[in-house]
Coordinates of C-alpha atoms in Angstrom, one line a residue:
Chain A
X1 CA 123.9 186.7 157.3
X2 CA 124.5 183.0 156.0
X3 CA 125.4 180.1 158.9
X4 CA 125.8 176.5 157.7
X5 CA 125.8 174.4 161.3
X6 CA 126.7 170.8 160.8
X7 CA 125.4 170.9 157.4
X8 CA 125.8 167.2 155.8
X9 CA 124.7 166.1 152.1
X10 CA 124.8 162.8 150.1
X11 CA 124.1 161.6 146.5
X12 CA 124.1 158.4 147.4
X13 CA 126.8 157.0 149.0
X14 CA 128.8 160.0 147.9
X15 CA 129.0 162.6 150.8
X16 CA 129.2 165.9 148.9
X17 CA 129.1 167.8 151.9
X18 CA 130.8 166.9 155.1
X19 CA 129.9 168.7 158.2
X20 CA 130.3 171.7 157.0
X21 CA 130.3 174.7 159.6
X22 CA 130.3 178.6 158.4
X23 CA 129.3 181.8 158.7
X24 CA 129.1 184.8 155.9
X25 CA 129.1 188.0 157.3
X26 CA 126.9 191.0 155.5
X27 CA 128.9 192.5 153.1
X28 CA 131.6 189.6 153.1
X29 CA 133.2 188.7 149.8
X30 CA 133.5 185.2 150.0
X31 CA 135.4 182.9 147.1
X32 CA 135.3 179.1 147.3
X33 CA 137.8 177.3 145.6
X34 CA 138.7 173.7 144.8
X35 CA 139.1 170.6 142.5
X36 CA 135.6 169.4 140.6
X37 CA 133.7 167.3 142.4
X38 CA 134.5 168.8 145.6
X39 CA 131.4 169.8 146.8
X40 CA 131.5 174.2 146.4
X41 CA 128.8 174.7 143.6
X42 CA 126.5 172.0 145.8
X43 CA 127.4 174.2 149.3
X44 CA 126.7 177.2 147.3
X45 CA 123.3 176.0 145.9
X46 CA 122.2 174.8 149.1
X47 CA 121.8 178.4 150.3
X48 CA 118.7 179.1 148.1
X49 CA 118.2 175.2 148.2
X50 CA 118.7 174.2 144.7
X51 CA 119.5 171.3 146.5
X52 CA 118.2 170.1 150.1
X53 CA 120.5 168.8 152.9
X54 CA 120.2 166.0 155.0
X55 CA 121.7 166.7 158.1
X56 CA 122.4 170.5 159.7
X57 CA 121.2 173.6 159.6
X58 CA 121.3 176.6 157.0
X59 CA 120.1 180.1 158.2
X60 CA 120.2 182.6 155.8
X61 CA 118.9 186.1 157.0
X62 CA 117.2 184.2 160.1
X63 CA 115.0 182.0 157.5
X64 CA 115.7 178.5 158.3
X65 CA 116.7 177.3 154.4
X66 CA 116.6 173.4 155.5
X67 CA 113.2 173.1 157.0
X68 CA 110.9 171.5 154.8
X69 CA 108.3 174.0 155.9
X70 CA 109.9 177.3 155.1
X71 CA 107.9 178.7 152.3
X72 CA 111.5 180.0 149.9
X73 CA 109.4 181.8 147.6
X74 CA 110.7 185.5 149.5
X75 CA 114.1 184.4 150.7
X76 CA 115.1 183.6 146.9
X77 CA 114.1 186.9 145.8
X78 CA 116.6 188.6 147.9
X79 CA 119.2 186.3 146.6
X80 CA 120.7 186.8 143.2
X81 CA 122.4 183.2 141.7
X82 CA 124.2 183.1 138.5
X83 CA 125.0 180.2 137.0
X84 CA 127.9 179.2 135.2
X85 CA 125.6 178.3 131.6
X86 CA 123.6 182.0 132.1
X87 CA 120.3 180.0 131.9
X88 CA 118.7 183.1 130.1
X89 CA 115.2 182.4 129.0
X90 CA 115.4 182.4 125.7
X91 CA 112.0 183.0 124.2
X92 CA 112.2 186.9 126.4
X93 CA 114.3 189.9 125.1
X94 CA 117.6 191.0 127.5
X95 CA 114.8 193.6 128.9
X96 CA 111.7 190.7 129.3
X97 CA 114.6 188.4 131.1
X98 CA 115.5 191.1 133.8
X99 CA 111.6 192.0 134.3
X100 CA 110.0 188.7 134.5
X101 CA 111.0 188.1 138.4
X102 CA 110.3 192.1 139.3
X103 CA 106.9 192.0 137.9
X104 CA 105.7 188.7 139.1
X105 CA 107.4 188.0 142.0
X106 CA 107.6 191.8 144.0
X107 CA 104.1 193.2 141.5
X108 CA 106.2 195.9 140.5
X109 CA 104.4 197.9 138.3
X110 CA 105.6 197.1 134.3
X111 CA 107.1 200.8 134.2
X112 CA 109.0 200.7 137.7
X113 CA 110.6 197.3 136.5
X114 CA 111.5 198.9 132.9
X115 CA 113.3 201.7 134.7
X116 CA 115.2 199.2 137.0
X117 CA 116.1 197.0 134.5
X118 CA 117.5 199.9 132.3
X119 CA 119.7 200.9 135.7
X120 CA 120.6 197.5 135.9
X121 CA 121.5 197.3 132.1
X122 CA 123.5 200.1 132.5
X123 CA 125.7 199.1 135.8
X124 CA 126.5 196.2 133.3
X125 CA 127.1 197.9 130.5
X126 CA 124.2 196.6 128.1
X127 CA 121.8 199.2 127.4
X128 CA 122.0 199.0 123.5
X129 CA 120.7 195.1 123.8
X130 CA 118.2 195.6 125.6
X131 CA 115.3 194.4 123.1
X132 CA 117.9 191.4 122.0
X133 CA 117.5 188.2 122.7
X134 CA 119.9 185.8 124.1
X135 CA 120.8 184.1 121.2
X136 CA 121.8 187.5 119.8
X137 CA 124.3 188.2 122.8
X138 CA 127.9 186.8 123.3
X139 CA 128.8 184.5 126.4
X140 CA 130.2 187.5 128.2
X141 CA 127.1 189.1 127.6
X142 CA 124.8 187.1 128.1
X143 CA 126.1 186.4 131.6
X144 CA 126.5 190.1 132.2
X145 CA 122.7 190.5 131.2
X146 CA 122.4 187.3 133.9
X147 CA 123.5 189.7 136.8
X148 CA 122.0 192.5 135.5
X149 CA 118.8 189.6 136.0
X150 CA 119.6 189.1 139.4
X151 CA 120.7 192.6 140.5
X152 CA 117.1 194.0 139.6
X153 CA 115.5 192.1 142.3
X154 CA 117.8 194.4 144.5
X155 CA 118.9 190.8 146.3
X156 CA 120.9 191.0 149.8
X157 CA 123.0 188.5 149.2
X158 CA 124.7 187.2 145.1
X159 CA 125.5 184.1 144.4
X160 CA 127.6 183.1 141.7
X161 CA 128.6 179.3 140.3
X162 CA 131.6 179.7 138.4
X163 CA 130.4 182.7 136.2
X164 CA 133.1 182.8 134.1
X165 CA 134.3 178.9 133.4
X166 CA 131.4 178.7 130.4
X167 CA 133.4 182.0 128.6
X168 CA 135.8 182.3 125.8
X169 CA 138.8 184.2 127.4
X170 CA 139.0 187.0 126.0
X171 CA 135.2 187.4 127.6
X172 CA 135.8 186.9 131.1
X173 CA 137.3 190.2 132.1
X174 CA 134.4 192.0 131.8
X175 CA 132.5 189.6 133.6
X176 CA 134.5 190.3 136.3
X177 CA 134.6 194.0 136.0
X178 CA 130.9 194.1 136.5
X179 CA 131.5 192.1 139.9
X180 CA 134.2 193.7 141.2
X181 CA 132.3 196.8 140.8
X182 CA 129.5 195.2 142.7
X183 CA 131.7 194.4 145.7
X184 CA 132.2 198.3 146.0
X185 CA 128.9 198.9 146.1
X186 CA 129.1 196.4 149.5
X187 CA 127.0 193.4 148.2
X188 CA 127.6 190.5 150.3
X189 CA 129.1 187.7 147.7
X190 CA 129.7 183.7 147.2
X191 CA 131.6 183.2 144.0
X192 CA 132.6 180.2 143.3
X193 CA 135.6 180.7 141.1
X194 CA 139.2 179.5 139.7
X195 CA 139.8 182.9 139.0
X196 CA 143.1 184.0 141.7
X197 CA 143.0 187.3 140.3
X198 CA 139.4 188.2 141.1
X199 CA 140.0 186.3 144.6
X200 CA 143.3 188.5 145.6
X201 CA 141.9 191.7 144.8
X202 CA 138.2 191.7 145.9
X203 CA 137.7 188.7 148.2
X204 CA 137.6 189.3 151.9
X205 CA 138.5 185.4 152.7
X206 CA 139.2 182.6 150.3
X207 CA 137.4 179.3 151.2
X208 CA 139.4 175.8 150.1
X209 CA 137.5 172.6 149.5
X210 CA 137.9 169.0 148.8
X211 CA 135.8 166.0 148.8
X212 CA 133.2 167.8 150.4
X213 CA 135.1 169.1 153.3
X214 CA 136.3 173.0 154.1
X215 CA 139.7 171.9 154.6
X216 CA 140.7 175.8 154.6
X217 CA 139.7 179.2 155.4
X218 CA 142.0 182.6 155.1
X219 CA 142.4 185.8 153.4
X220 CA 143.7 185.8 149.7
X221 CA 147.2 186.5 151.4
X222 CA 147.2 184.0 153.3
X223 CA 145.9 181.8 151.4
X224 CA 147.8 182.1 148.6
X225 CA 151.3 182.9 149.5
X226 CA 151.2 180.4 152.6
X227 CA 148.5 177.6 152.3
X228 CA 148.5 175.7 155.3
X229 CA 147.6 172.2 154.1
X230 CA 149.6 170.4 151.6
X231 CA 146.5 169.8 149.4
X232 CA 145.9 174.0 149.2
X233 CA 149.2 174.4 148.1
X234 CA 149.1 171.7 145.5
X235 CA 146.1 173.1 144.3
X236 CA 147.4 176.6 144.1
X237 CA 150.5 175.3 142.2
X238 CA 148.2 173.4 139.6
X239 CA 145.7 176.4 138.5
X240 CA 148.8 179.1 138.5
X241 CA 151.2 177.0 136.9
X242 CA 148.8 176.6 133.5
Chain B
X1 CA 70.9 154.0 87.9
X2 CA 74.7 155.6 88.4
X3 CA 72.7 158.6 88.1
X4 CA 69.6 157.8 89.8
X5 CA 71.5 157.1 93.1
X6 CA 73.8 160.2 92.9
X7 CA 70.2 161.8 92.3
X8 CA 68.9 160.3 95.6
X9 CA 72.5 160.9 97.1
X10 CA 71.6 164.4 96.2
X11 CA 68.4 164.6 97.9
X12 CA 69.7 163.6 101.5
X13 CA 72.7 165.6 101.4
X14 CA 71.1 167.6 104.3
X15 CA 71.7 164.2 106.1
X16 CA 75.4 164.0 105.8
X17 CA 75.6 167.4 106.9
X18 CA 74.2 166.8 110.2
X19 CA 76.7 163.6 110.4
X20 CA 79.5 166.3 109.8
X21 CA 77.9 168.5 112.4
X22 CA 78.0 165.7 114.9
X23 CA 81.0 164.9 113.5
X24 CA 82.5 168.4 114.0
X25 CA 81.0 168.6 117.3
X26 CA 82.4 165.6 119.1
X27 CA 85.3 166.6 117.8
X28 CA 85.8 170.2 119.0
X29 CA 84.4 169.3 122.6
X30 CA 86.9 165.8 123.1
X31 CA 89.6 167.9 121.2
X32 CA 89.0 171.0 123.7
X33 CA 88.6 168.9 126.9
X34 CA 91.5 166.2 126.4
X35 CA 93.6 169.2 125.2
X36 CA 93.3 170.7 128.4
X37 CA 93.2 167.1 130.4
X38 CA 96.2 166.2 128.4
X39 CA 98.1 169.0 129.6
X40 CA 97.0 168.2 133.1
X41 CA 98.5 165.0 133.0
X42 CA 101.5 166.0 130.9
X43 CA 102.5 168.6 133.7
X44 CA 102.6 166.3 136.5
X45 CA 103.6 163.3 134.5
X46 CA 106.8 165.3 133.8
X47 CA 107.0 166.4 137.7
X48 CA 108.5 165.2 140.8
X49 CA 105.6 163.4 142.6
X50 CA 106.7 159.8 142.0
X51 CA 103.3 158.2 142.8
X52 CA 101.0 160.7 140.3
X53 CA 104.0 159.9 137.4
X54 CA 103.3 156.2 138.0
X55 CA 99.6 156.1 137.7
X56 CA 99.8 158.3 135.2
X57 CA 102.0 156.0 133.4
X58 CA 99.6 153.3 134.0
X59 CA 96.8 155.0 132.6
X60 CA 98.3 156.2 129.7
X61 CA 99.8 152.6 129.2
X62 CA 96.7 151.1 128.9
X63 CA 94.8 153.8 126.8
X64 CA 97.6 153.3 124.3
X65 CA 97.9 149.8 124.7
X66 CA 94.2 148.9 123.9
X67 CA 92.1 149.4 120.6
X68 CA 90.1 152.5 120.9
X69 CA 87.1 150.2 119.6
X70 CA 86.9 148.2 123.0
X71 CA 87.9 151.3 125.0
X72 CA 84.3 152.3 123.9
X73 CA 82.9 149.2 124.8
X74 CA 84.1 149.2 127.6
X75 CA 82.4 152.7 128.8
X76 CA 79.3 151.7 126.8
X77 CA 78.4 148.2 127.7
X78 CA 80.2 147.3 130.7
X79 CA 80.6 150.4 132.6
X80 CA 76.5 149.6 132.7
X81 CA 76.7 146.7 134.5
X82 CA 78.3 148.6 137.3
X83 CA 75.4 151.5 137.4
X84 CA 77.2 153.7 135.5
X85 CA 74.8 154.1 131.8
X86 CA 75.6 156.5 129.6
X87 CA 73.8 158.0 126.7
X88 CA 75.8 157.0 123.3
X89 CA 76.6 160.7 122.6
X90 CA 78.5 161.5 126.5
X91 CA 79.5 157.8 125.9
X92 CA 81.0 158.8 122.8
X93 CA 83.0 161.9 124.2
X94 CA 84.2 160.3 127.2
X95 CA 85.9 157.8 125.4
X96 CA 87.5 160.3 122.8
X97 CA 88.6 162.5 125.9
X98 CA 90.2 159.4 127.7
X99 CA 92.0 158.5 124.7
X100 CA 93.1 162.0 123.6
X101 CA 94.4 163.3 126.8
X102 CA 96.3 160.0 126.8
X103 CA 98.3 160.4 123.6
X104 CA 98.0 164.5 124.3
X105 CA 99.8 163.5 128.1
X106 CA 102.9 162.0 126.5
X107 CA 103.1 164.9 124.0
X108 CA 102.7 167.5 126.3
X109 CA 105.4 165.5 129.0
X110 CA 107.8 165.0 126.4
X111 CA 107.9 169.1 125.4
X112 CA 108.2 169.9 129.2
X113 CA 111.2 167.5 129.6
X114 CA 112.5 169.2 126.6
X115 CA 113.2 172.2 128.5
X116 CA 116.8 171.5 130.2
X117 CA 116.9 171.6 134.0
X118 CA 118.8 175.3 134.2
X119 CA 115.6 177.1 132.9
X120 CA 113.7 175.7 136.1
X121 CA 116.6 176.7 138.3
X122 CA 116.8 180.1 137.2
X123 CA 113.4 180.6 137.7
X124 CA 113.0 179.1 141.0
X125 CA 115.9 181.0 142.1
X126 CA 114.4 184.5 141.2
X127 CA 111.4 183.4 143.2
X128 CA 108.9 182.5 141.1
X129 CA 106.4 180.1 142.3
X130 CA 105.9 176.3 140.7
X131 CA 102.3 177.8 138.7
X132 CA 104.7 181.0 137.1
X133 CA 107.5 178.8 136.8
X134 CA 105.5 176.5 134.2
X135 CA 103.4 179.3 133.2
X136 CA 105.7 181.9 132.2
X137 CA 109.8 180.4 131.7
X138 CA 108.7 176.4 130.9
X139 CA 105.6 175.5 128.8
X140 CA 106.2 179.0 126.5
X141 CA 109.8 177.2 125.6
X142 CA 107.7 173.8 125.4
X143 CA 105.6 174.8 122.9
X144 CA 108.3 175.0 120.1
X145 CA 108.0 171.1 120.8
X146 CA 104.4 170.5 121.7
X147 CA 102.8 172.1 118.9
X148 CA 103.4 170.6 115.6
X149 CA 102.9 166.9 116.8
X150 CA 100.0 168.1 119.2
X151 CA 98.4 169.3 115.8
X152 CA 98.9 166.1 114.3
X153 CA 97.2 164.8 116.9
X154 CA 94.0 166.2 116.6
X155 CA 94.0 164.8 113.3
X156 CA 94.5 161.3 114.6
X157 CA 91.5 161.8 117.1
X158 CA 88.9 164.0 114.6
X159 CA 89.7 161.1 112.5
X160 CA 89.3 158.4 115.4
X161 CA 85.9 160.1 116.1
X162 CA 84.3 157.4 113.4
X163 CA 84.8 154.8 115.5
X164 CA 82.1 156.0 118.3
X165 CA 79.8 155.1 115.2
X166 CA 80.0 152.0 116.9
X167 CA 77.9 152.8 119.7
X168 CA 74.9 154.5 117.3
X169 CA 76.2 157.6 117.5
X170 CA 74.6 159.5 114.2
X171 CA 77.7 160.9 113.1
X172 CA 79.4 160.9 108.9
X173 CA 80.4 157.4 109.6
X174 CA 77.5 156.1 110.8
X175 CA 75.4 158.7 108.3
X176 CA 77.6 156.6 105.5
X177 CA 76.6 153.4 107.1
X178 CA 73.0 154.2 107.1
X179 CA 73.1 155.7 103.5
X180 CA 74.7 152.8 102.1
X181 CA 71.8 150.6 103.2
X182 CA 69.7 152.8 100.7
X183 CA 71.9 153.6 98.3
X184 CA 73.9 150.6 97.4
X185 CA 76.6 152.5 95.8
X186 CA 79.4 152.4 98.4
X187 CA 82.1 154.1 96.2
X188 CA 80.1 156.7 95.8
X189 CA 78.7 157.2 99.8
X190 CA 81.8 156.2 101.0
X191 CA 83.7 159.1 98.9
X192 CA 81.1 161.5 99.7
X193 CA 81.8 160.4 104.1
X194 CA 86.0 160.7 102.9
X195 CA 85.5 164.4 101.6
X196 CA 83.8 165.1 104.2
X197 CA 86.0 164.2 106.5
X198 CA 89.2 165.7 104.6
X199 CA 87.4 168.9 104.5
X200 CA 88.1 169.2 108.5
X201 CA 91.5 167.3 108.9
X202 CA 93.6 168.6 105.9
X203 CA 93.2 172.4 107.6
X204 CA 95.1 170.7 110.3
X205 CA 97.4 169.1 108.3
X206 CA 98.2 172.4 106.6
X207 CA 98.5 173.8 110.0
X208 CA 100.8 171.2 111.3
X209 CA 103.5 170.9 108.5
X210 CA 103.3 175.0 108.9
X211 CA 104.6 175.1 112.2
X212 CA 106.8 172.2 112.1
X213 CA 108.8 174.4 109.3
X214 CA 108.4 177.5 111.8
X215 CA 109.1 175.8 114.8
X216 CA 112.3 174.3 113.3
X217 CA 113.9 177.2 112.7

């Protein structure tokens, strides 16, 4: 469903992503871990291209994502992205925020999108804030309303840059409830996350980067109870150990 | 005499009051046209396309860097000399809408930039398209920012529109001008030509501290 082929990326002199090769399987749950800086919110963001490559190839769905001609209008609106800072709009109500795209991307007819949005507000649990407005809304919230956002363009593919590393902690869980119920629904997922729990019990293969290379792939087991690289299982030490 | 003159003053009010409908009228069509030139400009001045922002720049570098008074000559008397004349009155209104969408640009560029980059990414990510991007996530959001100085603005230009009296145009200033010759009681002409022009800008002003206190909150 996703394939990155070569795929190479600099700011400047910094290489942010180093020949990176991968492929993500419909229904896949995929979680990318790894220090700052080491390239996983830039690898996922390239697959709507929030940010272009220089070298490689993405395909997502059989659109080529890094040709310059590939109009991205209709591949992005099957591909949900939630960002780590919700990036709500904040002059629209919860219900105004999940019926903008809807309306004005697919022409859905104001009272089809109403009735999505309130499915979608209830999958996340937010029906009494619907006429609300961001500002009104916790962090947890607010995010939840974020997928709820992205769910009601019934995308194939969810992408989600570090969703819960903005909350408070008492927020976070049901951030994650609302995508761990998503994963049974069979959505194919990118999260890109420092949260082990979520990644042992949902993820179908744990990604490891640093400085801009995949330097390893596995299944939460794996990955986890027997890194293969030194640098994995420093890493893994670090985040469990505080 | 005092009275005599207010007498005559008086008499040729009807005068003044086409000066304030000339007045009014440059106003309203620069204000309307740079408003929407100004917006123009402001939009791709605040955009990605490196070589639009840079002449751009340049133009609205100059307008602001040169007296509106030699702007005007400039369209009036030398633009002439290179086959381009121009009655005083479309002089008049070209120059106002070159200025205005100049200052109107910088406003407008400045509310747009406002907006901080995760707004445009969530919209371009739901799959909006560059027009509903701006149209319905940014320039609603900008507007908290572009409206009270953009309001102040138009007072800046309604009042600027005195100098095109420069160029003969028969609007209040020049009405005062002309008045004066007749009536040597400048104090009084003059204050008639200020009241005048208050009576259009201090709506404005109203207007602009109004939603500076709204758009505050």
């Amino acid at each position: 469903m996703i394939e990155f082929k070569d795929v190479n990326k600099w700011y400047g002199k910094l290489h942010v992503l180093n020949n990176i090769n991968l492929k993500i399987e419909k229904g896949e749950v995929l979680v990318i871990c790894g220090p700052s800086g080491s390239g996983k919110s830039t690898l996922i963001r390239c697959i709507n291209r929030l940010e272009k490559i220089q070298k490689g190839e993405i395909m997502v769905n059989k659109t080529p994502v890094h040709q310059r001609s590939t109009n991205l209008t209709r591949l992005r609106a099957e591909i949900g992205f939630v960002f780590q800072q919700f990036h709500l709009y904040p002059h629209m109500t919860v219900m105004q925020n999940i019926m903008l795209a809807p309306v004005n991307v697919k022409h859905m007819a104001r009272s089809q999108a109403r009735q999505i949005a309130m499915e979608k507000l209830v999958q996340v649990g937010l029906t009494e804030k619907a006429d609300a407005y961001p500002a009104q809304l916790s962090g947890g919230q607010q995010q939840r309303v974020a997928i709820a956002r992205g769910l009601a363009m019934s995308p194939e593919i969810m992408l989600f840059d570090e969703p819960t590393s903005a909350l408070d902690p008492e927020m976070i869980g049901e951030v994650l409830d609302v995508m761990v119920n998503l994963v049974s629904e069979g959505m194919t997922m990118c999260v890109v996350t420092h949260e082990m729990g979520f990644a042992k019990k949902v993820a179908d293969r744990v990604l490891f980067m640093d400085e801009g290379k995949i330097i390893e792939t596995g299944t939460p087991a794996q990955f986890f109870d027997n890194p293969k690289t030194e640098r994995a299982a420093d890493f893994i030490g670090k985040i469990l150990t505080h | 005499m005092m009275a005599f003159y207010f007498a005559r003053l008086v008499e040729i009010y009807p005068f003044f009051l086409k000066g304030l409908w000339m007045t009014s009228k440059i106003a309203f069509i620069s204000l309307l046209t740079c408003t929407l030139l100004g917006f123009v400009l402001g939009i791709f001045r605040s955009g990605n396309n490196r070589i639009l922002k840079f002449i751009i720049g340049i133009y609205v570098s100059f307008v602001r860097g040169t007296p509106f008074v030699v702007q005007i000559f400039i369209i009036f008397f030398i633009l002439p000399e290179w086959g381009i004349q121009l009655e005083a009155f479309p002089a008049a209104l070209l120059a106002m809408c070159i200025m205005g969408s100049a200052f109107i640009c910088e406003i407008v560029a400045g509310g747009i930039n406002a907006i901080p980059k995760g707004q445009w990414e969530a919209a371009t990510s739901s799959g909006l398209s560059l027009i509903q991007q701006l149209r319905l996530v940014i320039v609603p959001q900008a507007m908290r920012v572009i409206l009270p100085p953009l309001v102040g603005q138009y007072v800046l230009l309604i009042k600027d529109t005195s100098v095109v009296s420069v160029i003969g145009v028969m609007e209040l200033t020049r009405v005062g001008w002309v008045t004066v010759v007749r009536i040597p009681e400048g104090l009084m002409v003059f204050s008639l030509v200020g009241i005048l022009y208050f009576s259009i800008s201090y709506p404005l002003i109203l207007l602009s501290n109004y939603l500076e206190r709204k758009m505050a909150v």
